[in-house]
Amino acid sequence: EITLAMAAMAARLLLVLTMAAAAFAGRVGEGNAPASQNWRRGKIRAALLERIPSIPPLAFQVTPLYFEANNTENRAATTPHLLQFKGRGDDYCAMMEPLKDRLFEEHGVRIRCFEVWQDTKNLELLRIFDNGRCGGVPFFYNKRTKRWICGATTYDNLRKWALDEMCDPFLAPRELIEKQQNEQGEMQKNIQQFVQKIKATAREKMGLSVDDDEDD
């Protein structure tokens, strides 16, 4: 796209310079030329201007191909088709770092990482590859197989994804599931305690004892 835009600009500039030179050379006799001849010259110039190729309006839009061609950070030490989008300081992204190190030690595979919370270009690239499938980080995308993983996952699932095998896009690690279950249990416990407190306050205002409430 950039090459096309530059070629269009060069062609336009060359044609404008050619027309300017021709106009300057013919201006000597233009004053004495018939009006019909001057009118014909104007029509020719207008026709030439219409044939000048215009610059594509989206020539400089960030696309995956253009962005990756200009993003050489750590490319030599990574596997180009394996991408991870992450957020700095995110707990789930931090959970994946030891698994990525193990993946490199056992299979020699490194994943190209793009930080999206503080880099708008990386965020735009995430939106292109995510396409509404995950909506968060970490997000892993394999450009070769088009397979992806949303969120933290197990090492075995990450290994399958990196080695171009079938993987589960939403397989969370066991410890994360247990943590979420514990948090949900704690939340339910807090809700129950809150409800009991409201009931106790209501009984107190109504002058009822616990035994009276149980009899009802």
Coordinates of N, CA and C in Angstrom, one line a residue:
E1 N 0.8 -1.2 0.0 CA 0.0 0.0 0.0 C 0.9 1.3 0.0
I2 N 1.9 1.3 0.8 CA 2.8 2.4 0.8 C 3.5 2.6 -0.5
T3 N 3.9 1.5 -1.2 CA 4.6 1.6 -2.5 C 3.6 2.1 -3.5
L4 N 2.4 1.7 -3.5 CA 1.4 2.2 -4.4 C 1.2 3.7 -4.2
A5 N 1.1 4.2 -3.0 CA 0.9 5.6 -2.7 C 2.1 6.4 -3.2
M6 N 3.3 5.9 -3.0 CA 4.5 6.7 -3.4 C 4.6 6.7 -4.9
A7 N 4.2 5.6 -5.6 CA 4.2 5.6 -7.1 C 3.2 6.6 -7.6
A8 N 2.0 6.7 -7.0 CA 1.0 7.6 -7.4 C 1.4 9.1 -7.2
M9 N 2.1 9.3 -6.1 CA 2.6 10.7 -5.9 C 3.7 11.1 -6.9
A10 N 4.6 10.1 -7.2 CA 5.6 10.4 -8.1 C 5.1 10.7 -9.5
A11 N 4.1 9.9 -9.9 CA 3.5 10.0 -11.2 C 2.8 11.4 -11.3
R12 N 2.1 11.8 -10.3 CA 1.4 13.1 -10.3 C 2.4 14.2 -10.4
L13 N 3.5 14.1 -9.6 CA 4.5 15.2 -9.6 C 5.1 15.3 -11.0
L14 N 5.5 14.1 -11.6 CA 6.1 14.2 -12.9 C 5.2 14.8 -14.0
L15 N 3.9 14.4 -13.9 CA 3.0 15.0 -14.9 C 2.8 16.4 -14.7
V16 N 2.7 16.9 -13.5 CA 2.5 18.3 -13.2 C 3.7 19.1 -13.7
L17 N 5.0 18.6 -13.5 CA 6.2 19.3 -13.9 C 6.2 19.3 -15.4
T18 N 5.8 18.2 -16.1 CA 5.8 18.2 -17.6 C 4.8 19.2 -18.1
M19 N 3.7 19.3 -17.5 CA 2.7 20.2 -18.0 C 3.1 21.7 -17.8
A20 N 3.8 21.9 -16.6 CA 4.3 23.3 -16.4 C 5.4 23.7 -17.4
A21 N 6.3 22.7 -17.7 CA 7.3 23.0 -18.7 C 6.7 23.3 -20.1
A22 N 5.7 22.5 -20.4 CA 5.0 22.7 -21.8 C 4.3 24.0 -21.8
A23 N 3.6 24.3 -20.7 CA 2.9 25.6 -20.7 C 3.8 26.8 -20.8
F24 N 5.0 26.7 -20.1 CA 5.9 27.8 -20.2 C 6.5 28.0 -21.6
A25 N 6.8 26.8 -22.2 CA 7.3 26.8 -23.6 C 6.3 27.4 -24.6
G26 N 5.1 27.1 -24.4 CA 4.1 27.5 -25.3 C 3.5 28.9 -25.0
R27 N 3.8 29.5 -23.9 CA 3.2 30.7 -23.5 C 3.7 31.9 -24.3
V28 N 4.9 31.7 -25.0 CA 5.4 32.8 -25.8 C 4.5 33.1 -27.0
G29 N 4.0 32.1 -27.6 CA 3.1 32.4 -28.8 C 1.6 32.3 -28.4
E30 N 1.3 32.1 -27.1 CA -0.1 31.9 -26.7 C -0.8 33.2 -26.8
G31 N -0.1 34.4 -26.6 CA -0.8 35.6 -26.6 C -1.4 36.0 -28.0
N32 N -0.6 35.5 -29.0 CA -1.1 35.8 -30.4 C -1.9 34.7 -31.0
A33 N -2.1 33.6 -30.2 CA -2.8 32.5 -30.8 C -4.3 32.7 -30.8
P34 N -5.0 32.1 -31.7 CA -6.5 32.3 -31.8 C -7.1 31.8 -30.5
A35 N -8.3 32.4 -30.2 CA -9.0 32.0 -28.9 C -9.4 30.5 -28.9
S36 N -9.7 30.0 -30.1 CA -10.1 28.6 -30.2 C -8.9 27.7 -29.8
Q37 N -7.7 28.1 -30.2 CA -6.5 27.3 -29.9 C -6.2 27.3 -28.4
N38 N -6.3 28.5 -27.8 CA -6.1 28.6 -26.3 C -7.2 27.8 -25.6
W39 N -8.4 27.8 -26.1 CA -9.5 27.0 -25.4 C -9.2 25.5 -25.5
R40 N -8.6 25.1 -26.7 CA -8.3 23.7 -26.9 C -7.2 23.2 -26.0
R41 N -6.2 24.1 -25.7 CA -5.1 23.8 -24.8 C -5.6 23.6 -23.4
G42 N -6.6 24.5 -23.0 CA -7.2 24.4 -21.7 C -7.9 23.0 -21.5
K43 N -8.6 22.6 -22.5 CA -9.3 21.3 -22.4 C -8.3 20.2 -22.3
I44 N -7.2 20.2 -23.0 CA -6.2 19.2 -23.0 C -5.6 19.1 -21.6
R45 N -5.3 20.3 -21.0 CA -4.7 20.3 -19.6 C -5.7 19.7 -18.6
A46 N -7.0 20.0 -18.8 CA -8.0 19.5 -17.8 C -8.1 18.0 -18.0
A47 N -8.1 17.5 -19.2 CA -8.2 16.0 -19.5 C -7.0 15.3 -18.9
L48 N -5.8 15.9 -19.0 CA -4.6 15.3 -18.4 C -4.7 15.2 -16.9
L49 N -5.2 16.3 -16.3 CA -5.3 16.3 -14.8 C -6.3 15.2 -14.3
E50 N -7.3 15.0 -15.1 CA -8.3 13.9 -14.7 C -7.7 12.5 -14.8
R51 N -6.6 12.4 -15.6 CA -6.0 11.1 -15.7 C -4.9 10.8 -14.7
I52 N -4.6 11.8 -13.9 CA -3.5 11.7 -12.9 C -4.0 10.7 -11.8
P53 N -3.3 9.6 -11.5 CA -3.8 8.7 -10.4 C -3.8 9.4 -9.1
S54 N -4.9 9.2 -8.4 CA -5.0 9.8 -7.0 C -4.5 8.8 -6.0
I55 N -4.1 9.4 -4.9 CA -3.5 8.6 -3.8 C -4.7 7.9 -3.1
P56 N -4.6 6.6 -2.8 CA -5.6 5.9 -2.1 C -5.9 6.5 -0.8
P57 N -7.1 6.7 -0.4 CA -7.4 7.4 0.8 C -7.0 6.6 2.1
L58 N -6.9 5.3 2.0 CA -6.5 4.5 3.1 C -5.1 4.0 3.0
A59 N -4.3 4.6 2.2 CA -2.9 4.1 1.9 C -2.1 4.0 3.2
F60 N -2.3 4.9 4.1 CA -1.5 4.9 5.3 C -2.3 4.3 6.6
Q61 N -3.3 3.6 6.3 CA -4.1 3.0 7.4 C -3.3 1.8 8.0
V62 N -3.2 1.7 9.3 CA -2.5 0.6 9.9 C -3.2 -0.7 9.7
T63 N -2.5 -1.6 9.0 CA -3.0 -3.0 8.7 C -2.0 -4.0 9.3
P64 N -2.4 -5.2 9.6 CA -1.5 -6.2 10.2 C -0.2 -6.3 9.3
L65 N -0.4 -6.3 8.0 CA 0.8 -6.5 7.2 C 1.8 -5.4 7.3
Y66 N 1.3 -4.1 7.2 CA 2.1 -2.9 7.3 C 2.7 -2.8 8.7
F67 N 1.9 -3.1 9.7 CA 2.3 -2.9 11.1 C 3.5 -3.8 11.4
E68 N 3.3 -5.1 11.0 CA 4.3 -6.1 11.3 C 5.6 -5.9 10.5
A69 N 5.4 -5.3 9.3 CA 6.6 -5.0 8.5 C 7.5 -3.9 9.1
N70 N 6.8 -3.1 9.9 CA 7.6 -2.0 10.5 C 7.8 -2.2 12.0
N71 N 7.5 -3.3 12.5 CA 7.7 -3.6 13.9 C 8.7 -4.7 14.1
T72 N 9.9 -4.4 14.2 CA 11.0 -5.4 14.2 C 11.5 -5.7 15.7
E73 N 10.8 -5.3 16.7 CA 11.2 -5.5 18.0 C 11.2 -6.9 18.4
N74 N 12.4 -7.5 18.8 CA 12.6 -8.8 19.2 C 12.1 -9.9 18.2
R75 N 12.0 -9.5 16.9 CA 11.5 -10.4 15.9 C 12.5 -11.6 15.7
A76 N 13.8 -11.4 15.8 CA 14.8 -12.4 15.5 C 14.7 -13.5 16.6
A77 N 14.3 -13.1 17.8 CA 14.2 -14.1 18.9 C 12.9 -14.7 19.1
T78 N 11.9 -14.5 18.2 CA 10.6 -15.0 18.4 C 10.1 -15.8 17.2
T79 N 9.0 -16.4 17.4 CA 8.3 -17.2 16.2 C 7.3 -16.2 15.6
P80 N 7.5 -15.8 14.4 CA 6.7 -14.7 13.8 C 5.2 -15.0 13.8
H81 N 4.8 -16.2 13.7 CA 3.3 -16.5 13.5 C 2.6 -16.7 14.9
L82 N 3.3 -16.6 16.0 CA 2.7 -16.8 17.3 C 2.7 -15.4 18.0
L83 N 1.5 -15.0 18.3 CA 1.3 -13.6 18.9 C 0.6 -13.7 20.2
Q84 N 1.0 -12.8 21.1 CA 0.3 -12.7 22.4 C 0.0 -11.2 22.6
F85 N -1.2 -10.9 23.0 CA -1.5 -9.5 23.3 C -1.7 -9.5 24.9
K86 N -1.0 -8.6 25.5 CA -1.0 -8.6 27.0 C -1.2 -7.2 27.5
G87 N -1.5 -7.1 28.8 CA -1.6 -5.8 29.5 C -0.6 -5.7 30.6
R88 N 0.1 -4.6 30.7 CA 1.2 -4.5 31.7 C 0.5 -4.4 33.1
G89 N 1.0 -5.3 34.0 CA 0.4 -5.4 35.3 C -0.8 -6.3 35.5
D90 N -1.2 -6.9 34.4 CA -2.4 -7.8 34.5 C -2.0 -9.1 35.1
D91 N -2.8 -9.6 36.1 CA -2.5 -10.8 36.9 C -2.5 -12.1 36.0
Y92 N -3.5 -12.1 35.1 CA -3.7 -13.3 34.2 C -2.5 -13.4 33.2
C93 N -2.1 -12.3 32.7 CA -0.9 -12.3 31.8 C 0.3 -12.7 32.6
A94 N 0.5 -12.3 33.8 CA 1.6 -12.7 34.6 C 1.6 -14.2 34.9
M95 N 0.4 -14.8 35.0 CA 0.3 -16.2 35.2 C 0.9 -17.0 34.0
M96 N 0.9 -16.4 32.8 CA 1.3 -17.1 31.6 C 2.9 -17.1 31.4
E97 N 3.5 -16.2 32.1 CA 5.0 -16.0 31.9 C 5.8 -17.3 32.1
P98 N 5.6 -17.9 33.3 CA 6.3 -19.2 33.5 C 6.0 -20.3 32.5
L99 N 4.8 -20.3 32.0 CA 4.4 -21.3 31.0 C 5.1 -21.0 29.7
K100 N 5.3 -19.7 29.3 CA 6.0 -19.4 28.1 C 7.4 -19.7 28.2
D101 N 8.0 -19.5 29.4 CA 9.4 -19.8 29.6 C 9.6 -21.3 29.4
R102 N 8.7 -22.1 30.0 CA 8.8 -23.6 29.8 C 8.6 -24.0 28.4
L103 N 7.8 -23.3 27.7 CA 7.6 -23.6 26.3 C 8.8 -23.4 25.5
F104 N 9.6 -22.4 25.8 CA 10.8 -22.1 25.1 C 11.9 -23.2 25.5
E105 N 12.0 -23.5 26.7 CA 13.0 -24.5 27.2 C 12.7 -25.9 26.6
E106 N 11.5 -26.3 26.4 CA 11.2 -27.6 25.9 C 11.1 -27.7 24.4
H107 N 10.6 -26.6 23.8 CA 10.4 -26.7 22.3 C 11.1 -25.6 21.5
G108 N 11.8 -24.7 22.2 CA 12.5 -23.6 21.5 C 11.6 -22.6 20.9
V109 N 10.4 -22.4 21.4 CA 9.4 -21.5 20.8 C 9.2 -20.3 21.7
R110 N 9.4 -19.1 21.1 CA 9.1 -17.9 21.8 C 7.9 -17.2 21.1
I111 N 7.1 -16.5 21.9 CA 5.9 -15.8 21.4 C 6.1 -14.3 21.3
R112 N 5.7 -13.7 20.2 CA 5.8 -12.3 20.0 C 4.8 -11.6 20.9
C113 N 5.1 -10.7 21.7 CA 4.2 -10.0 22.6 C 4.0 -8.6 22.2
F114 N 2.7 -8.2 22.4 CA 2.3 -6.8 22.1 C 1.5 -6.3 23.3
E115 N 2.0 -5.2 23.9 CA 1.4 -4.6 25.1 C 0.3 -3.6 24.5
V116 N -0.9 -3.8 25.0 CA -2.1 -3.1 24.4 C -2.6 -2.0 25.3
W117 N -2.3 -2.0 26.6 CA -2.9 -1.0 27.5 C -2.3 0.4 27.4
Q118 N -1.0 0.4 26.9 CA -0.3 1.7 26.8 C 0.2 2.0 25.4
D119 N -0.3 1.2 24.4 CA 0.2 1.4 23.0 C -1.1 1.2 22.1
T120 N -1.5 2.3 21.6 CA -2.7 2.3 20.8 C -2.6 1.5 19.5
K121 N -1.4 1.5 18.9 CA -1.2 0.7 17.7 C -1.4 -0.8 18.0
N122 N -0.8 -1.2 19.1 CA -1.0 -2.6 19.5 C -2.5 -2.9 19.8
L123 N -3.2 -2.0 20.4 CA -4.6 -2.2 20.7 C -5.4 -2.3 19.4
E124 N -5.1 -1.5 18.4 CA -5.8 -1.6 17.1 C -5.5 -3.0 16.5
L125 N -4.3 -3.4 16.6 CA -3.9 -4.7 16.0 C -4.7 -5.9 16.8
L126 N -4.8 -5.7 18.1 CA -5.6 -6.7 18.8 C -7.0 -6.8 18.4
R127 N -7.6 -5.6 18.1 CA -9.0 -5.6 17.6 C -9.2 -6.3 16.3
I128 N -8.1 -6.2 15.5 CA -8.2 -6.9 14.2 C -8.2 -8.4 14.3
F129 N -7.2 -8.9 15.1 CA -7.1 -10.3 15.3 C -8.1 -10.9 16.2
D130 N -8.6 -10.1 17.2 CA -9.6 -10.6 18.1 C -10.9 -10.7 17.4
N131 N -11.3 -9.7 16.7 CA -12.6 -9.7 15.9 C -13.8 -10.0 16.8
G132 N -13.8 -9.5 18.1 CA -14.9 -9.7 18.9 C -15.0 -11.1 19.6
R133 N -13.9 -11.9 19.5 CA -14.0 -13.3 20.0 C -13.7 -13.3 21.5
C134 N -12.8 -12.5 22.0 CA -12.3 -12.5 23.4 C -12.6 -11.3 24.2
G135 N -12.1 -10.2 23.7 CA -12.4 -8.9 24.3 C -11.6 -8.6 25.5
G136 N -10.4 -9.3 25.7 CA -9.6 -9.1 26.9 C -8.2 -9.7 26.6
V137 N -7.4 -9.6 27.7 CA -6.0 -10.1 27.7 C -5.9 -11.1 28.8
P138 N -4.9 -12.1 28.7 CA -4.1 -12.3 27.5 C -4.9 -12.9 26.3
F139 N -4.5 -12.6 25.1 CA -5.1 -13.2 23.9 C -4.0 -13.7 23.0
F140 N -4.0 -15.0 22.7 CA -3.0 -15.7 21.9 C -3.6 -16.0 20.5
Y141 N -2.8 -15.7 19.5 CA -3.3 -15.9 18.1 C -2.2 -16.5 17.3
N142 N -2.5 -17.6 16.6 CA -1.6 -18.3 15.7 C -2.0 -18.0 14.3
K143 N -1.1 -17.2 13.6 CA -1.5 -16.8 12.3 C -1.4 -17.9 11.3
R144 N -0.7 -19.0 11.6 CA -0.6 -20.1 10.6 C -1.8 -20.9 10.7
T145 N -2.4 -21.2 11.8 CA -3.5 -22.1 11.9 C -4.8 -21.3 12.2
K146 N -4.7 -20.0 12.5 CA -5.9 -19.2 12.8 C -6.5 -19.6 14.1
R147 N -5.9 -20.4 14.9 CA -6.4 -20.8 16.2 C -6.0 -19.7 17.3
W148 N -6.8 -19.6 18.3 CA -6.6 -18.6 19.3 C -7.0 -19.1 20.7
I149 N -6.5 -18.4 21.7 CA -6.8 -18.7 23.1 C -7.1 -17.4 23.8
C150 N -8.3 -17.4 24.5 CA -8.7 -16.3 25.3 C -8.5 -16.5 26.7
G151 N -7.7 -15.6 27.3 CA -7.4 -15.7 28.8 C -6.3 -16.6 29.1
A152 N -6.0 -16.7 30.4 CA -5.0 -17.6 30.9 C -5.4 -19.1 30.6
T153 N -4.5 -20.0 30.4 CA -4.8 -21.3 30.1 C -3.7 -22.3 30.6
T154 N -3.9 -23.6 30.4 CA -3.0 -24.6 30.9 C -1.7 -24.6 30.0
Y155 N -0.7 -25.2 30.5 CA 0.5 -25.4 29.7 C 0.3 -26.3 28.5
D156 N -0.4 -27.4 28.8 CA -0.7 -28.3 27.7 C -1.5 -27.7 26.6
N157 N -2.4 -26.9 26.9 CA -3.2 -26.2 25.9 C -2.4 -25.2 25.1
L158 N -1.6 -24.4 25.9 CA -0.7 -23.5 25.2 C 0.3 -24.2 24.3
R159 N 0.8 -25.3 24.7 CA 1.8 -26.1 23.9 C 1.1 -26.5 22.6
K160 N -0.1 -27.0 22.7 CA -0.8 -27.5 21.5 C -1.0 -26.3 20.5
W161 N -1.4 -25.2 21.1 CA -1.6 -24.0 20.2 C -0.3 -23.6 19.5
A162 N 0.8 -23.6 20.3 CA 2.1 -23.1 19.7 C 2.6 -24.1 18.7
L163 N 2.3 -25.4 18.8 CA 2.8 -26.4 17.9 C 1.8 -26.7 16.8
D164 N 0.9 -25.8 16.6 CA -0.1 -25.9 15.5 C -1.1 -27.1 15.6
E165 N -1.3 -27.5 16.8 CA -2.3 -28.5 17.1 C -3.6 -28.0 17.5
M166 N -4.6 -28.8 17.6 CA -5.9 -28.4 18.1 C -5.8 -28.0 19.6
C167 N -6.5 -26.9 19.9 CA -6.5 -26.3 21.3 C -7.9 -25.8 21.7
D168 N -8.1 -25.7 23.0 CA -9.3 -25.2 23.5 C -9.2 -23.7 23.7
P169 N -10.1 -22.9 23.0 CA -9.9 -21.4 23.1 C -10.3 -20.8 24.5
F170 N -11.0 -21.6 25.3 CA -11.4 -21.1 26.6 C -11.1 -22.0 27.8
L171 N -10.0 -22.7 27.7 CA -9.6 -23.6 28.8 C -8.8 -22.9 29.8
A172 N -9.4 -22.6 31.0 CA -8.7 -22.0 32.1 C -7.9 -23.0 32.9
P173 N -6.8 -22.6 33.5 CA -6.1 -23.5 34.4 C -6.9 -23.9 35.7
R174 N -6.6 -25.0 36.3 CA -7.4 -25.5 37.4 C -7.3 -24.6 38.6
E175 N -6.1 -24.0 38.8 CA -6.0 -23.1 40.0 C -6.8 -21.9 39.8
L176 N -6.9 -21.4 38.6 CA -7.8 -20.2 38.4 C -9.2 -20.5 38.6
I177 N -9.7 -21.7 38.1 CA -11.1 -22.1 38.3 C -11.4 -22.2 39.8
E178 N -10.5 -22.9 40.6 CA -10.7 -23.0 42.0 C -10.7 -21.6 42.7
K179 N -9.8 -20.7 42.2 CA -9.8 -19.4 42.8 C -11.1 -18.7 42.6
Q180 N -11.6 -18.8 41.4 CA -12.9 -18.1 41.1 C -14.0 -18.8 41.9
Q181 N -14.0 -20.1 42.0 CA -15.0 -20.8 42.8 C -15.0 -20.3 44.3
N182 N -13.8 -20.2 44.8 CA -13.6 -19.7 46.2 C -14.1 -18.3 46.3
E183 N -13.8 -17.5 45.3 CA -14.3 -16.1 45.4 C -15.8 -16.0 45.3
Q184 N -16.4 -16.9 44.5 CA -17.8 -16.9 44.4 C -18.5 -17.4 45.7
G185 N -17.8 -18.4 46.3 CA -18.3 -18.9 47.6 C -18.2 -17.9 48.7
E186 N -17.1 -17.1 48.7 CA -17.0 -16.1 49.7 C -18.0 -15.0 49.4
M187 N -18.3 -14.7 48.2 CA -19.3 -13.6 47.9 C -20.7 -14.1 48.3
Q188 N -21.0 -15.3 48.0 CA -22.3 -15.8 48.5 C -22.4 -15.8 50.0
K189 N -21.3 -16.2 50.7 CA -21.3 -16.1 52.1 C -21.5 -14.7 52.6
N190 N -20.9 -13.7 52.0 CA -21.1 -12.3 52.4 C -22.5 -11.9 52.2
I191 N -23.1 -12.3 51.1 CA -24.5 -12.0 50.8 C -25.4 -12.5 51.8
Q192 N -25.2 -13.8 52.2 CA -26.0 -14.4 53.2 C -25.9 -13.7 54.5
Q193 N -24.7 -13.4 54.9 CA -24.5 -12.6 56.1 C -25.2 -11.3 56.1
F194 N -25.2 -10.6 54.9 CA -25.8 -9.3 54.8 C -27.3 -9.5 54.9
V195 N -27.9 -10.5 54.3 CA -29.3 -10.7 54.4 C -29.7 -11.0 55.8
Q196 N -28.9 -11.9 56.5 CA -29.3 -12.2 57.9 C -29.2 -10.9 58.8
K197 N -28.3 -10.1 58.5 CA -28.2 -8.8 59.3 C -29.4 -7.9 59.0
I198 N -29.9 -7.9 57.8 CA -31.1 -7.1 57.5 C -32.3 -7.7 58.2
K199 N -32.4 -9.0 58.2 CA -33.5 -9.7 58.9 C -33.4 -9.4 60.4
A200 N -32.3 -9.4 61.0 CA -32.1 -9.2 62.4 C -32.5 -7.8 62.8
T201 N -32.1 -6.8 61.9 CA -32.5 -5.4 62.1 C -34.0 -5.2 62.0
A202 N -34.6 -5.9 61.1 CA -36.0 -5.8 60.9 C -36.8 -6.4 62.1
R203 N -36.3 -7.5 62.6 CA -37.0 -8.1 63.8 C -36.8 -7.2 65.0
E204 N -35.6 -6.6 65.1 CA -35.4 -5.7 66.3 C -36.4 -4.5 66.3
K205 N -36.6 -4.0 65.1 CA -37.5 -2.8 65.0 C -38.9 -3.2 65.2
M206 N -39.3 -4.5 64.9 CA -40.6 -5.0 65.1 C -40.8 -5.5 66.5
G207 N -39.8 -5.6 67.3 CA -39.9 -6.1 68.6 C -40.1 -7.6 68.7
L208 N -39.6 -8.3 67.7 CA -39.7 -9.7 67.7 C -38.3 -10.3 68.1
S209 N -38.4 -11.5 68.8 CA -37.2 -12.2 69.1 C -37.0 -13.3 68.1
V210 N -35.9 -13.9 68.2 CA -35.5 -15.0 67.3 C -36.5 -16.1 67.4
D211 N -37.0 -16.5 68.6 CA -37.9 -17.6 68.8 C -39.3 -17.2 68.1
D212 N -39.7 -15.9 68.2 CA -40.9 -15.5 67.6 C -40.8 -15.7 66.1
D213 N -39.7 -15.3 65.6 CA -39.5 -15.4 64.1 C -39.5 -16.9 63.6
E214 N -39.0 -17.8 64.5 CA -39.0 -19.2 64.1 C -40.4 -19.8 64.2
D215 N -41.2 -19.3 65.2 CA -42.5 -19.8 65.3 C -43.4 -19.4 64.1
D216 N -43.1 -18.2 63.6 CA -43.8 -17.8 62.4 C -43.5 -18.6 61.2

